[in-house]
Short mmCIF file of C-alpha atoms in Angstrom, two decimals:
data_model
loop_
_atom_site.label_atom_id
_atom_site.label_comp_id
_atom_site.label_asym_id
_atom_site.label_seq_id
_atom_site.Cartn_x
_atom_site.Cartn_y
_atom_site.Cartn_z
CA UNK A 1 104.60 81.73 112.80
CA UNK A 2 105.44 83.38 109.47
CA UNK A 3 108.17 85.84 109.30
CA UNK A 4 107.06 89.44 109.24
CA UNK A 5 107.88 91.07 105.97
CA UNK A 6 107.56 94.72 104.96
CA UNK A 7 107.46 96.02 101.34
CA UNK A 8 109.55 99.16 100.50
CA UNK A 9 110.55 100.82 97.33
CA UNK A 10 113.51 103.12 96.87
CA UNK A 11 113.21 106.36 94.98
CA UNK A 12 113.38 106.17 91.17
CA UNK A 13 113.46 109.48 89.34
CA UNK A 14 110.47 111.68 90.45
CA UNK A 15 108.13 108.66 90.90
CA UNK A 16 107.55 109.11 94.71
CA UNK A 17 103.76 109.07 94.20
CA UNK A 18 103.96 105.51 92.60
CA UNK A 19 106.31 104.40 95.59
CA UNK A 20 103.94 105.81 98.15
CA UNK A 21 101.05 103.99 96.71
CA UNK A 22 102.84 100.72 96.47
CA UNK A 23 104.20 101.04 99.96
CA UNK A 24 100.75 101.65 101.19
CA UNK A 25 99.20 98.71 99.40
CA UNK A 26 102.43 96.54 100.20
CA UNK A 27 102.69 95.25 96.74
CA UNK A 28 103.91 96.51 93.31
CA UNK A 29 100.49 97.53 92.12
CA UNK A 30 101.00 100.74 90.25
CA UNK A 31 103.67 102.18 87.83
CA UNK A 32 104.06 105.52 86.20
CA UNK A 33 101.99 104.50 83.24
CA UNK A 34 98.96 103.48 85.25
CA UNK A 35 98.97 106.75 87.14
CA UNK A 36 99.54 108.66 83.92
CA UNK A 37 96.35 107.21 82.46
CA UNK A 38 94.47 108.27 85.54
CA UNK A 39 95.94 111.75 85.16
CA UNK A 40 94.75 111.81 81.51
CA UNK A 41 91.22 110.64 82.55
CA UNK A 42 91.10 113.41 85.13
CA UNK A 43 92.26 116.01 82.65
CA UNK A 44 89.50 115.14 80.29
CA UNK A 45 86.86 115.30 83.02
CA UNK A 46 88.09 118.65 84.06
CA UNK A 47 88.25 119.88 80.40
CA UNK A 48 84.69 118.59 79.65
CA UNK A 49 83.46 120.29 82.88
CA UNK A 50 85.17 123.68 81.87
CA UNK A 51 83.63 123.42 78.37
CA UNK A 52 80.19 123.58 79.63
CA UNK A 53 80.69 127.19 80.33
CA UNK A 54 81.63 127.82 76.64
CA UNK A 55 84.48 126.96 74.48
CA UNK A 56 85.41 130.57 73.93
CA UNK A 57 85.57 131.87 77.51
CA UNK A 58 88.81 133.17 78.75
CA UNK A 59 88.64 130.61 81.63
CA UNK A 60 88.33 127.64 79.18
CA UNK A 61 90.96 128.95 76.86
CA UNK A 62 93.46 129.50 79.72
CA UNK A 63 92.68 125.97 80.98
CA UNK A 64 93.44 124.23 77.65
CA UNK A 65 96.59 126.38 77.18
CA UNK A 66 98.08 125.18 80.45
CA UNK A 67 99.89 121.89 81.16
CA UNK A 68 98.14 119.12 82.98
CA UNK A 69 97.37 119.93 86.67
CA UNK A 70 97.47 116.27 87.46
CA UNK A 71 100.87 115.23 86.17
CA UNK A 72 104.05 116.98 85.36
CA UNK A 73 106.41 115.93 82.57
CA UNK A 74 108.82 114.41 85.09
CA UNK A 75 106.24 112.06 86.66
CA UNK A 76 105.08 113.98 89.70
CA UNK A 77 101.35 113.27 90.24
CA UNK A 78 98.74 115.36 92.01
CA UNK A 79 96.77 114.33 95.05
CA UNK A 80 93.73 113.86 92.81
CA UNK A 81 95.46 111.22 90.81
CA UNK A 82 96.59 109.24 94.08
CA UNK A 83 93.08 109.55 95.43
CA UNK A 84 91.65 108.25 92.18
CA UNK A 85 94.04 105.27 92.41
CA UNK A 86 93.10 104.46 95.93
CA UNK A 87 89.40 104.32 95.10
CA UNK A 88 90.14 101.12 93.03
CA UNK A 89 90.78 99.51 96.50
CA UNK A 90 87.82 101.22 98.18
CA UNK A 91 90.26 103.50 100.03
CA UNK A 92 89.99 107.40 100.80
CA UNK A 93 92.79 109.78 101.70
CA UNK A 94 91.40 112.40 104.05
CA UNK A 95 93.13 115.60 105.15
CA UNK A 96 94.36 114.99 108.78
CA UNK A 97 95.62 117.37 111.43
CA UNK A 98 96.84 116.69 114.97
CA UNK A 99 93.71 118.08 116.46
CA UNK A 100 91.56 115.23 114.99
CA UNK A 101 92.64 112.68 117.65
CA UNK A 102 95.18 109.95 118.55
CA UNK A 103 96.97 108.79 115.29
CA UNK A 104 97.39 105.29 116.69
CA UNK A 105 93.58 104.69 116.20
CA UNK A 106 94.29 104.84 112.35
CA UNK A 107 96.21 102.51 110.05
CA UNK A 108 98.09 104.58 107.50
CA UNK A 109 98.96 108.03 106.46
CA UNK A 110 100.30 109.52 103.26
CA UNK A 111 102.41 112.62 103.47
CA UNK A 112 103.09 115.22 100.90
CA UNK A 113 105.24 118.35 100.71
CA UNK A 114 105.72 120.15 97.40
CA UNK A 115 106.73 117.19 94.92
CA UNK A 116 107.39 114.48 97.45
CA UNK A 117 105.09 111.82 98.62
CA UNK A 118 105.59 109.04 101.32
CA UNK A 119 103.62 106.56 103.29
CA UNK A 120 103.47 105.75 107.12
CA UNK A 121 101.67 102.52 107.73
CA UNK A 122 100.83 100.14 110.46
CA UNK A 123 101.81 96.51 109.64
CA UNK A 124 100.98 93.57 112.14
CA UNK A 125 100.59 95.99 114.93
CA UNK A 126 103.86 98.08 114.20
CA UNK A 127 104.22 101.42 112.49
CA UNK A 128 106.88 102.00 109.65
CA UNK A 129 107.97 104.99 107.80
CA UNK A 130 108.11 103.77 104.16
CA UNK A 131 109.70 106.89 102.59
CA UNK A 132 111.30 106.01 99.16
CA UNK A 133 114.10 108.30 100.00
CA UNK A 134 115.15 105.90 102.88
CA UNK A 135 117.33 103.02 102.34
CA UNK A 136 114.86 100.65 104.10
CA UNK A 137 111.71 100.65 106.25
CA UNK A 138 112.03 102.53 109.53
CA UNK A 139 110.19 101.46 112.59
CA UNK A 140 108.21 104.09 114.46
CA UNK A 141 107.20 103.37 117.95
CA UNK A 142 103.57 103.97 118.98
CA UNK A 143 104.72 106.46 121.49
CA UNK A 144 106.79 108.44 118.87
CA UNK A 145 104.12 108.18 116.00
CA UNK A 146 102.31 111.48 117.17
CA UNK A 147 105.67 113.44 117.47
CA UNK A 148 106.74 112.16 114.10
CA UNK A 149 103.56 113.39 112.42
CA UNK A 150 103.74 116.79 114.20
CA UNK A 151 107.31 117.09 112.90
CA UNK A 152 106.23 116.48 109.41
CA UNK A 153 103.51 119.12 109.68
CA UNK A 154 106.11 121.58 111.06
CA UNK A 155 108.40 120.79 108.05
CA UNK A 156 105.58 121.92 105.70
CA UNK A 157 104.10 118.45 104.87
CA UNK A 158 100.29 117.90 104.43
CA UNK A 159 99.11 114.75 106.12
CA UNK A 160 96.39 112.45 104.63
CA UNK A 161 94.81 109.63 106.81
CA UNK A 162 93.92 106.63 104.78
CA UNK A 163 90.45 105.27 105.47
CA UNK A 164 89.25 101.95 104.49
CA UNK A 165 90.39 98.14 104.75
CA UNK A 166 93.94 98.00 103.71
CA UNK A 167 95.32 94.93 101.93
CA UNK A 168 97.76 92.87 103.87
CA UNK A 169 101.40 92.55 103.10
CA UNK A 170 101.76 89.75 100.39
CA UNK A 171 105.30 88.80 99.53
CA UNK A 172 104.04 86.43 96.95
CA UNK A 173 103.06 89.48 94.80
CA UNK A 174 106.77 90.00 94.03
CA UNK A 175 108.64 93.25 93.89
CA UNK A 176 109.25 96.14 91.50
CA UNK A 177 112.78 96.73 90.31
CA UNK A 178 113.31 99.30 93.11
CA UNK A 179 111.34 97.32 95.69
CA UNK A 180 112.32 94.88 98.30
CA UNK A 181 110.56 92.74 101.03
CA UNK A 182 112.41 93.24 104.24
CA UNK A 183 112.36 91.10 107.50
CA UNK A 184 112.62 92.56 110.88
CA UNK A 185 116.09 90.93 111.16
CA UNK A 186 117.20 92.45 107.74
CA UNK A 187 116.10 95.93 108.73
CA UNK A 188 117.98 95.77 112.10
CA UNK A 189 121.10 94.26 110.51
CA UNK A 190 121.12 96.90 107.74
CA UNK A 191 120.60 99.65 110.24
CA UNK A 192 123.44 98.38 112.44
CA UNK A 193 125.80 98.09 109.40
CA UNK A 194 124.87 101.71 108.37
CA UNK A 195 125.62 102.98 111.88
CA UNK A 196 128.84 101.29 112.02
CA UNK A 197 129.91 102.85 108.74
CA UNK A 198 128.68 106.28 109.95
CA UNK A 199 126.14 106.53 107.08
CA UNK A 200 122.64 107.83 106.93
CA UNK A 201 120.34 105.88 104.67
CA UNK A 202 117.89 108.87 104.18
CA UNK A 203 120.72 111.30 103.36
CA UNK A 204 122.46 108.91 101.23
CA UNK A 205 119.51 108.05 99.19
CA UNK A 206 118.49 111.72 98.77
CA UNK A 207 122.14 112.75 97.82
CA UNK A 208 122.03 110.02 95.14
CA UNK A 209 118.79 111.24 93.83
CA UNK A 210 120.04 114.77 93.73
CA UNK A 211 123.30 113.68 92.06
CA UNK A 212 121.39 111.92 89.20
CA UNK A 213 118.49 114.20 88.84
CA UNK A 214 119.49 115.61 85.50
CA UNK A 215 119.14 112.91 82.70
CA UNK A 216 117.11 110.42 84.59
CA UNK A 217 114.12 112.73 84.90
CA UNK A 218 114.03 112.81 81.19
CA UNK A 219 113.50 109.04 81.08
CA UNK A 220 110.54 109.33 83.50
CA UNK A 221 109.19 112.15 81.44
CA UNK A 222 109.30 110.26 78.19
CA UNK A 223 107.36 107.22 79.69
CA UNK A 224 104.82 109.75 81.23
CA UNK A 225 104.44 111.56 78.05
CA UNK A 226 104.05 108.47 76.02
CA UNK A 227 101.30 107.31 78.35
CA UNK A 228 99.68 110.83 77.91
CA UNK A 229 99.88 110.62 74.17
CA UNK A 230 102.39 113.46 73.90
CA UNK A 231 105.28 113.68 71.35
CA UNK A 232 108.56 115.35 71.71
CA UNK A 233 107.18 118.53 70.31
CA UNK A 234 104.29 118.55 72.76
CA UNK A 235 106.84 118.21 75.70
CA UNK A 236 108.48 121.32 74.66
CA UNK A 237 111.86 119.85 73.49
CA UNK A 238 114.65 118.34 75.47
CA UNK A 239 113.97 117.68 79.25
CA UNK A 240 115.97 119.69 81.67
CA UNK A 241 116.61 119.37 85.49
CA UNK A 242 113.60 120.24 87.45
CA UNK A 243 114.80 123.06 89.78
CA UNK A 244 111.67 122.81 91.91
CA UNK A 245 112.07 119.04 92.61
CA UNK A 246 115.82 119.66 93.28
CA UNK A 247 115.01 122.54 95.72
CA UNK A 248 112.27 120.31 97.46
CA UNK A 249 114.66 117.44 97.90
CA UNK A 250 117.52 119.56 98.95
CA UNK A 251 115.38 121.21 101.65
CA UNK A 252 114.35 117.89 102.88
CA UNK A 253 117.97 116.80 103.21
CA UNK A 254 118.83 119.98 105.14
CA UNK A 255 115.91 119.77 107.49
CA UNK A 256 116.45 116.02 108.09
CA UNK A 257 120.09 116.65 109.11
CA UNK A 258 119.02 119.64 111.36
CA UNK A 259 116.45 117.51 113.15
CA UNK A 260 118.41 114.25 113.19
CA UNK A 261 119.80 114.66 116.65
CA UNK A 262 116.51 115.70 118.23
CA UNK A 263 114.65 112.69 116.73
CA UNK A 264 117.20 110.24 118.11
CA UNK A 265 116.96 111.73 121.49
CA UNK A 266 113.00 111.57 121.32
CA UNK A 267 113.14 107.73 120.67
CA UNK A 268 111.62 105.62 117.83
#
């Protein structure tokens, strides 16, 4: 029997939307340029629709004066962009709530809070948290899945159930620079090593992201702006640290630390 492999990408800059899609599809399918092109197409469609009401209306003038609603300069993508990307694979992301039934009857979820996206997916009968802020994939037991999703909702996440036939994990597809294929044995060994050192993969990865936010965001922004056909002048000058993204990541870190003990007692 072939060794089970799980694909996971670590956080790079503000590209969690890219990581969430690739984790869902279990292959390095998309990059920031691909999603930027989708965002540009959505922007054009929205602009054309607004123009039908008249090119001189206050609504249209306000719309064209605003930045894109589908991608920010640092590479954060809207739900519309992710949904459009999923349609390529005949997949749909549908808003989910705990009252809609047992989550174990589904195969994947995409979670979003402010500017962070991550995927939870069933692979070969087992659930995994594929959050790019984690050091590795994390197993979620069938018993704990419902409690996990409830906790995400309590923390302010919006949950989307992914409907459609998901592609199977395919290690032959290779990996992105930030990606890796993990075996069950490697996941467990890495977890034990981290526990022995007193570390916390989620907190460590998040702390590194926070520590390197300023500067690296400009790199992501330049690639996104290039894909959108924007010059340095269009971007408004030199990129600065994104306070909203920093606040969102810091809030996730604080909440994770506060809930860590409770989750371990609950199993998973």
